PDB file of C-alpha atoms in Angstrom:
ATOM      1  CA  MET A 210       0.000   0.000   0.000  1.00 93.00           C
ATOM      2  CA  LYS A 211       1.235   3.477  -0.868  1.00 96.00           C
ATOM      3  CA  LEU A 212       1.879   6.042   1.855  1.00 97.00           C
ATOM      4  CA  ILE A 213       2.126   9.761   1.130  1.00 97.00           C
ATOM      5  CA  VAL A 214       3.749  11.744   3.929  1.00 96.00           C
ATOM      6  CA  ASP A 215       3.733  15.290   5.207  1.00 95.00           C
ATOM      7  CA  ALA A 216       6.788  16.851   6.869  1.00 93.00           C
ATOM      8  CA  GLY A 217       5.556  17.047  10.478  1.00 93.00           C
ATOM      9  CA  PRO A 218       5.014  13.313  10.941  1.00 96.00           C
ATOM     10  CA  VAL A 219       8.363  12.515   9.284  1.00 95.00           C
ATOM     11  CA  ILE A 220      10.178  14.940  11.573  1.00 93.00           C
ATOM     12  CA  VAL A 221       8.588  13.638  14.767  1.00 95.00           C
ATOM     13  CA  LEU A 222       8.975   9.951  13.813  1.00 96.00           C
ATOM     14  CA  SER A 223      12.641  10.656  13.099  1.00 93.00           C
ATOM     15  CA  GLN A 224      12.973  12.542  16.378  1.00 94.00           C
ATOM     16  CA  ILE A 225      11.600   9.623  18.430  1.00 95.00           C
ATOM     17  CA  GLY A 226      13.527   7.010  16.441  1.00 93.00           C
ATOM     18  CA  ARG A 227      10.522   5.314  14.822  1.00 95.00           C
ATOM     19  CA  ILE A 228      10.801   6.268  11.148  1.00 94.00           C
ATOM     20  CA  ASP A 229      11.746   2.624  10.535  1.00 93.00           C
ATOM     21  CA  ILE A 230       8.140   1.456  10.924  1.00 95.00           C
ATOM     22  CA  LEU A 231       7.041   3.068   7.655  1.00 96.00           C
ATOM     23  CA  PRO A 232       8.545   0.528   5.209  1.00 96.00           C
ATOM     24  CA  GLU A 233       7.132  -2.287   7.348  1.00 93.00           C
ATOM     25  CA  PHE A 234       3.631  -1.334   6.184  1.00 90.00           C
ATOM     26  CA  PHE A 235       3.982   0.780   3.086  1.00 95.00           C
ATOM     27  CA  ASP A 236       5.530   0.469  -0.348  1.00 94.00           C
ATOM     28  CA  PRO A 237       6.153   2.947  -1.771  1.00 94.00           C
ATOM     29  CA  VAL A 238       6.571   5.729   0.763  1.00 97.00           C
ATOM     30  CA  VAL A 239       6.039   8.911  -1.233  1.00 97.00           C
ATOM     31  CA  VAL A 240       7.176  12.406  -0.340  1.00 96.00           C
ATOM     32  CA  PRO A 241       5.706  15.284  -2.323  1.00 95.00           C
ATOM     33  CA  ARG A 242       8.491  17.445  -3.765  1.00 92.00           C
ATOM     34  CA  GLU A 243       7.318  20.407  -1.660  1.00 91.00           C
ATOM     35  CA  VAL A 244       7.641  18.292   1.494  1.00 92.00           C
ATOM     36  CA  ALA A 245      11.072  17.056   0.384  1.00 89.00           C
ATOM     37  CA  HIS A 246      12.189  20.689   0.168  1.00 88.00           C
ATOM     38  CA  GLU A 247      10.911  21.297   3.710  1.00 85.00           C
ATOM     39  CA  LEU A 248      12.806  18.269   5.026  1.00 86.00           C
ATOM     40  CA  ALA A 249      16.101  18.493   3.151  1.00 80.00           C
ATOM     41  CA  ARG A 250      17.441  22.014   3.318  1.00 70.00           C
ATOM     42  CA  PRO A 251      21.177  22.291   2.599  1.00 65.00           C
ATOM     43  CA  GLY A 252      23.225  21.813   5.769  1.00 69.00           C
ATOM     44  CA  ASP A 253      20.174  20.851   7.826  1.00 71.00           C
ATOM     45  CA  THR A 254      20.802  18.218  10.478  1.00 75.00           C
ATOM     46  CA  ARG A 255      17.447  18.256  12.268  1.00 81.00           C
ATOM     47  CA  PRO A 256      15.391  15.065  12.559  1.00 82.00           C
ATOM     48  CA  GLY A 257      13.946  14.050   9.195  1.00 80.00           C
ATOM     49  CA  SER A 258      16.555  15.875   7.121  1.00 81.00           C
ATOM     50  CA  GLY A 259      17.938  12.626   5.670  1.00 85.00           C
ATOM     51  CA  PHE A 260      14.528  11.059   5.030  1.00 88.00           C
ATOM     52  CA  VAL A 261      14.362  11.710   1.290  1.00 89.00           C
ATOM     53  CA  SER A 262      17.647   9.841   0.747  1.00 88.00           C
ATOM     54  CA  LEU A 263      16.380   6.589   2.296  1.00 92.00           C
ATOM     55  CA  PRO A 264      16.185   3.789  -0.292  1.00 94.00           C
ATOM     56  CA  TRP A 265      12.488   3.107   0.304  1.00 95.00           C
ATOM     57  CA  VAL A 266      11.401   6.750  -0.159  1.00 95.00           C
ATOM     58  CA  ARG A 267      10.267   8.162  -3.499  1.00 94.00           C
ATOM     59  CA  VAL A 268       9.821  11.875  -4.252  1.00 95.00           C
ATOM     60  CA  GLU A 269       6.882  12.811  -6.498  1.00 94.00           C
ATOM     61  CA  HIS A 270       5.662  16.105  -7.911  1.00 90.00           C
ATOM     62  CA  ALA A 271       2.100  17.232  -7.228  1.00 86.00           C
ATOM     63  CA  ASP A 272       0.909  19.400 -10.083  1.00 77.00           C
ATOM     64  CA  PRO A 273      -0.383  22.644  -8.505  1.00 72.00           C
ATOM     65  CA  ARG A 274      -2.913  22.904 -11.332  1.00 72.00           C
ATOM     66  CA  HIS A 275      -4.795  20.150  -9.495  1.00 75.00           C
ATOM     67  CA  GLU A 276      -5.311  22.308  -6.412  1.00 75.00           C
ATOM     68  CA  SER A 277      -8.940  22.559  -7.503  1.00 75.00           C
ATOM     69  CA  LEU A 278      -9.259  19.001  -6.151  1.00 72.00           C
ATOM     70  CA  LEU A 279      -8.967  20.428  -2.630  1.00 75.00           C
ATOM     71  CA  PRO A 280     -11.851  21.878  -0.627  1.00 69.00           C
ATOM     72  CA  PRO A 281     -12.246  25.653  -1.002  1.00 66.00           C
ATOM     73  CA  ALA A 282     -10.591  27.818   1.684  1.00 61.00           C
ATOM     74  CA  HIS A 283      -8.760  24.761   2.964  1.00 66.00           C
ATOM     75  CA  GLY A 284      -6.036  26.645   4.890  1.00 79.00           C
ATOM     76  CA  LEU A 285      -3.364  24.086   4.033  1.00 85.00           C
ATOM     77  CA  HIS A 286       0.353  24.709   3.744  1.00 85.00           C
ATOM     78  CA  ARG A 287       2.022  23.797   0.442  1.00 85.00           C
ATOM     79  CA  GLY A 288       3.340  20.448   1.694  1.00 89.00           C
ATOM     80  CA  GLU A 289      -0.013  19.340   3.077  1.00 91.00           C
ATOM     81  CA  ALA A 290      -1.817  20.493  -0.062  1.00 89.00           C
ATOM     82  CA  SER A 291       0.669  18.601  -2.238  1.00 92.00           C
ATOM     83  CA  ALA A 292       0.266  15.437  -0.164  1.00 94.00           C
ATOM     84  CA  LEU A 293      -3.510  15.601  -0.500  1.00 93.00           C
ATOM     85  CA  ILE A 294      -3.348  16.330  -4.238  1.00 91.00           C
ATOM     86  CA  LEU A 295      -1.176  13.223  -4.715  1.00 95.00           C
ATOM     87  CA  ALA A 296      -3.580  11.241  -2.529  1.00 94.00           C
ATOM     88  CA  VAL A 297      -6.648  12.263  -4.531  1.00 91.00           C
ATOM     89  CA  GLN A 298      -4.845  11.445  -7.764  1.00 90.00           C
ATOM     90  CA  ALA A 299      -3.850   8.027  -6.370  1.00 93.00           C
ATOM     91  CA  LEU A 300      -7.440   7.318  -5.335  1.00 91.00           C
ATOM     92  CA  GLN A 301      -8.716   8.375  -8.743  1.00 88.00           C
ATOM     93  CA  ALA A 302      -6.220   5.930 -10.279  1.00 91.00           C
ATOM     94  CA  GLY A 303      -7.585   3.150  -8.048  1.00 94.00           C
ATOM     95  CA  GLU A 304      -4.477   2.848  -5.880  1.00 94.00           C
ATOM     96  CA  GLU A 305      -4.696   1.644  -2.297  1.00 95.00           C
ATOM     97  CA  MET A 306      -3.077   4.350  -0.195  1.00 96.00           C
ATOM     98  CA  ARG A 307      -2.957   6.334   3.020  1.00 96.00           C
ATOM     99  CA  VAL A 308      -1.674   9.789   3.893  1.00 97.00           C
ATOM    100  CA  LEU A 309       0.366  10.384   7.054  1.00 97.00           C
ATOM    101  CA  ILE A 310      -0.749  13.771   8.402  1.00 96.00           C
ATOM    102  CA  ASP A 311      -1.393  15.403  11.759  1.00 93.00           C
ATOM    103  CA  ASP A 312      -2.221  19.042  11.052  1.00 90.00           C
ATOM    104  CA  ALA A 313      -5.861  19.777  11.952  1.00 90.00           C
ATOM    105  CA  ALA A 314      -6.610  21.541   8.654  1.00 89.00           C
ATOM    106  CA  ALA A 315      -5.079  18.659   6.689  1.00 92.00           C
ATOM    107  CA  VAL A 316      -7.079  16.076   8.649  1.00 93.00           C
ATOM    108  CA  LYS A 317     -10.265  18.067   8.026  1.00 91.00           C
ATOM    109  CA  ALA A 318      -9.489  18.339   4.300  1.00 90.00           C
ATOM    110  CA  ALA A 319      -8.612  14.624   4.038  1.00 93.00           C
ATOM    111  CA  THR A 320     -11.887  13.712   5.733  1.00 93.00           C
ATOM    112  CA  ALA A 321     -13.856  15.989   3.395  1.00 90.00           C
ATOM    113  CA  LEU A 322     -12.106  14.436   0.381  1.00 89.00           C
ATOM    114  CA  GLY A 323     -12.576  10.845   1.562  1.00 93.00           C
ATOM    115  CA  VAL A 324      -8.802  10.357   1.696  1.00 95.00           C
ATOM    116  CA  PRO A 325      -7.800   7.621   4.160  1.00 97.00           C
ATOM    117  CA  PHE A 326      -5.123   8.773   6.597  1.00 96.00           C
ATOM    118  CA  PHE A 327      -3.092   7.876   9.635  1.00 94.00           C
ATOM    119  CA  ARG A 328      -2.042  10.230  12.374  1.00 96.00           C
ATOM    120  CA  VAL A 329       1.330   9.452  13.981  1.00 97.00           C
ATOM    121  CA  GLY A 330      -0.172   8.173  17.236  1.00 96.00           C
ATOM    122  CA  ASN A 331      -2.595   5.893  15.427  1.00 96.00           C
ATOM    123  CA  LEU A 332       0.259   4.576  13.290  1.00 96.00           C
ATOM    124  CA  LEU A 333       2.183   3.642  16.433  1.00 97.00           C
ATOM    125  CA  VAL A 334      -0.860   1.817  17.841  1.00 95.00           C
ATOM    126  CA  HIS A 335      -1.265   0.029  14.502  1.00 94.00           C
ATOM    127  CA  ALA A 336       2.430  -0.945  14.530  1.00 95.00           C
ATOM    128  CA  ALA A 337       1.982  -2.496  17.969  1.00 95.00           C
ATOM    129  CA  GLN A 338      -1.202  -4.308  16.900  1.00 93.00           C
ATOM    130  CA  GLU A 339       0.641  -5.794  13.926  1.00 93.00           C
ATOM    131  CA  GLY A 340       3.676  -6.798  15.990  1.00 93.00           C
ATOM    132  CA  VAL A 341       6.079  -4.459  14.182  1.00 93.00           C
ATOM    133  CA  ILE A 342       6.988  -2.943  17.548  1.00 94.00           C
ATOM    134  CA  ASP A 343       6.185  -4.354  20.956  1.00 93.00           C
ATOM    135  CA  LEU A 344       3.687  -2.710  23.294  1.00 95.00           C
ATOM    136  CA  ALA A 345       6.343  -1.293  25.605  1.00 95.00           C
ATOM    137  CA  ALA A 346       8.102   0.363  22.664  1.00 96.00           C
ATOM    138  CA  ALA A 347       4.807   1.767  21.377  1.00 97.00           C
ATOM    139  CA  GLU A 348       3.932   3.129  24.826  1.00 97.00           C
ATOM    140  CA  ALA A 349       7.381   4.716  25.097  1.00 97.00           C
ATOM    141  CA  ALA A 350       6.984   6.271  21.643  1.00 97.00           C
ATOM    142  CA  VAL A 351       3.583   7.729  22.588  1.00 97.00           C
ATOM    143  CA  ARG A 352       5.090   9.189  25.762  1.00 97.00           C
ATOM    144  CA  GLN A 353       7.893  10.700  23.661  1.00 97.00           C
ATOM    145  CA  LEU A 354       5.295  12.337  21.399  1.00 96.00           C
ATOM    146  CA  ALA A 355       3.746  13.923  24.487  1.00 96.00           C
ATOM    147  CA  ALA A 356       7.123  14.896  25.960  1.00 96.00           C
ATOM    148  CA  CYS A 357       8.053  16.797  22.806  1.00 93.00           C
ATOM    149  CA  ARG A 358       4.549  18.354  22.814  1.00 94.00           C
ATOM    150  CA  TYR A 359       3.566  16.809  19.516  1.00 94.00           C
ATOM    151  CA  ILE A 360       0.381  15.485  21.147  1.00 95.00           C
ATOM    152  CA  ASP A 361      -1.493  16.777  24.165  1.00 94.00           C
ATOM    153  CA  ALA A 362      -2.214  14.877  27.386  1.00 95.00           C
ATOM    154  CA  ARG A 363      -5.738  13.921  26.276  1.00 96.00           C
ATOM    155  CA  VAL A 364      -4.463  12.296  23.073  1.00 96.00           C
ATOM    156  CA  GLU A 365      -1.641  10.622  25.000  1.00 96.00           C
ATOM    157  CA  ARG A 366      -4.145   9.057  27.436  1.00 97.00           C
ATOM    158  CA  ARG A 367      -6.358   7.856  24.575  1.00 97.00           C
ATOM    159  CA  LEU A 368      -3.445   6.268  22.701  1.00 97.00           C
ATOM    160  CA  LEU A 369      -2.092   4.617  25.858  1.00 97.00           C
ATOM    161  CA  ALA A 370      -5.595   3.289  26.595  1.00 96.00           C
ATOM    162  CA  ASP A 371      -5.777   1.882  23.053  1.00 95.00           C
ATOM    163  CA  LEU A 372      -2.433   0.176  23.610  1.00 95.00           C
ATOM    164  CA  ALA A 373      -3.516  -1.151  27.032  1.00 93.00           C
ATOM    165  CA  LYS A 374      -6.442  -2.933  25.332  1.00 89.00           C
ATOM    166  CA  ARG A 375      -3.858  -4.972  23.402  1.00 75.00           C
ATOM    167  CA  ARG A 376      -2.255  -6.433  26.544  1.00 70.00           C
TER     168      ARG A 376
END
């Protein structure tokens, strides 16, 4: 199944050391060119900066002329818009795919478009359910998301409760 990623989830998964779960579920992992530019600035050493050079990552161009596919007044940044344009095009081509996004406006737009998506926390729960990472590692990763303020305490509790159901 194809995965199209936005920058935020790539950065935080790199930061918490869990970017490795992506190729366990998805092939190909696609980065819109606009997102690749956000991640790989010359001389950048922040988490996620080497993502586009991984062998299982493919960079694709989202034609901005297809922005009409997005809901009006969507409030998306260029990377999020590009990810959703690629997703809609993949769906129209009959491809099985997901988008990895966390921004509220992007989630709202994906829902309106009928684009299936994962949020980072849900992806970690899914990885534990599928045995890609063990429950303790998934719980630790969720706590790291909260510690770096990527998710709030309410979301942390919900994700930890979801993981506890798997015990």
